[in-house]
CSV table of C-alpha atoms in Angstrom, one decimal:
chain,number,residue,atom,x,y,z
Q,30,UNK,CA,-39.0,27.8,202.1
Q,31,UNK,CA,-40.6,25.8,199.6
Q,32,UNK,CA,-43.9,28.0,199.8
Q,33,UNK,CA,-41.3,31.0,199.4
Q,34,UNK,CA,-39.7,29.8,195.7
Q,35,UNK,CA,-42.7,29.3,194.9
Q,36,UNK,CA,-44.5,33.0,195.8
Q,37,UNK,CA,-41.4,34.4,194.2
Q,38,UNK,CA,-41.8,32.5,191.0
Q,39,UNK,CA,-45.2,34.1,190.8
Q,40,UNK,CA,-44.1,37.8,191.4
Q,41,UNK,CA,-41.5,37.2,188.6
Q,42,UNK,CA,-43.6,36.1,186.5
Q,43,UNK,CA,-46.3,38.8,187.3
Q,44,UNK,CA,-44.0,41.6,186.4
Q,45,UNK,CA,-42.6,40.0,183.7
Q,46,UNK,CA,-46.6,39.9,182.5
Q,47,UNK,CA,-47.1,43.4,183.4
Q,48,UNK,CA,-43.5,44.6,181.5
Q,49,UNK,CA,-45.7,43.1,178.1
Q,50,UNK,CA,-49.0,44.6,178.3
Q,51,UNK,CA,-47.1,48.0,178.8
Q,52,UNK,CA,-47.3,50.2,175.9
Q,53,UNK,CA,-43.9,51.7,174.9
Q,54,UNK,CA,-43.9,55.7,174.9
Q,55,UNK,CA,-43.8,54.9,171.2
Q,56,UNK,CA,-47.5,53.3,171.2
Q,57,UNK,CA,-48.7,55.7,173.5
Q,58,UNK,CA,-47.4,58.5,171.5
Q,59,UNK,CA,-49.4,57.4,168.1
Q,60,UNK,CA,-52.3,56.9,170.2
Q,61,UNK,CA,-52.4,60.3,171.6
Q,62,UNK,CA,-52.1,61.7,167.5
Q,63,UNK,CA,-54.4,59.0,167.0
Q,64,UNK,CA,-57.0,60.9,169.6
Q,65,UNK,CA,-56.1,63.8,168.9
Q,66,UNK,CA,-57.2,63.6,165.1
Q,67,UNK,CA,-60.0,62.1,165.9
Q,68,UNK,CA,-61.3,64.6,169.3
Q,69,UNK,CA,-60.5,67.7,166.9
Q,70,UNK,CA,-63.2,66.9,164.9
Q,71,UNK,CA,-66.5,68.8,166.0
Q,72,UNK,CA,-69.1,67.5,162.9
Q,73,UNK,CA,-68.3,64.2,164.2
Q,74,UNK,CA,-70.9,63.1,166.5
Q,75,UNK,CA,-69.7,59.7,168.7
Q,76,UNK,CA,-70.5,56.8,166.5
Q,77,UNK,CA,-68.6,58.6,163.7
Q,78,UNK,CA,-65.8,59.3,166.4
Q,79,UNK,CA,-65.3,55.6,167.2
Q,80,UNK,CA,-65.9,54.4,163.5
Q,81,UNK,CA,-62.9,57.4,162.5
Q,82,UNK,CA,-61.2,55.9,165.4
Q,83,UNK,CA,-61.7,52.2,164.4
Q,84,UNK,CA,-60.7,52.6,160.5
Q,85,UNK,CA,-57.5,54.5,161.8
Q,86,UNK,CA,-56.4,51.9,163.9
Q,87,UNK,CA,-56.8,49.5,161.6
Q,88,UNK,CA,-54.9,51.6,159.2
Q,89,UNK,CA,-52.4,51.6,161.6
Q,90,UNK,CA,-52.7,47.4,162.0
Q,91,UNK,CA,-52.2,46.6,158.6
Q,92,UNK,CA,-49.5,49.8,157.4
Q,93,UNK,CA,-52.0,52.0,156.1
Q,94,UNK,CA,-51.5,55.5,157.7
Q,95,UNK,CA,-54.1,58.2,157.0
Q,96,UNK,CA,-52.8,61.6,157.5
């Protein structure tokens, strides 16, 4: 019984971990525009991709959107 508290206290705890690390539709949403704006972009080869990606992100971090 004891071995069963305990297993349940770990599967509670588990999905409470795993209800966290979800994005809300919200997130996933700005990260699809995010991806978007940055994929649409065909001059861009991959290391300006991910450096576009990086300083847009980080725009979004600290309250600076780019449009």
């Amino acid at each position: 019984m004891l071995f069963k508290s305990g297993l349940m206290r770990v599967f509670r705890f588990l999905k409470q971990r795993r209800r966290e690390i979800r994005p809300s539709e919200e997130e996933m949403s700005s990260a699809r525009i995010i991806m978007s704006k940055v994929s649409t972009s065909s001059e861009l080869d991959i290391a300006d991709r991910a450096a576009k990606l990086k300083s847009i992100i980080e725009g979004h971090i600290h309250g600076d959107r780019e449009s």
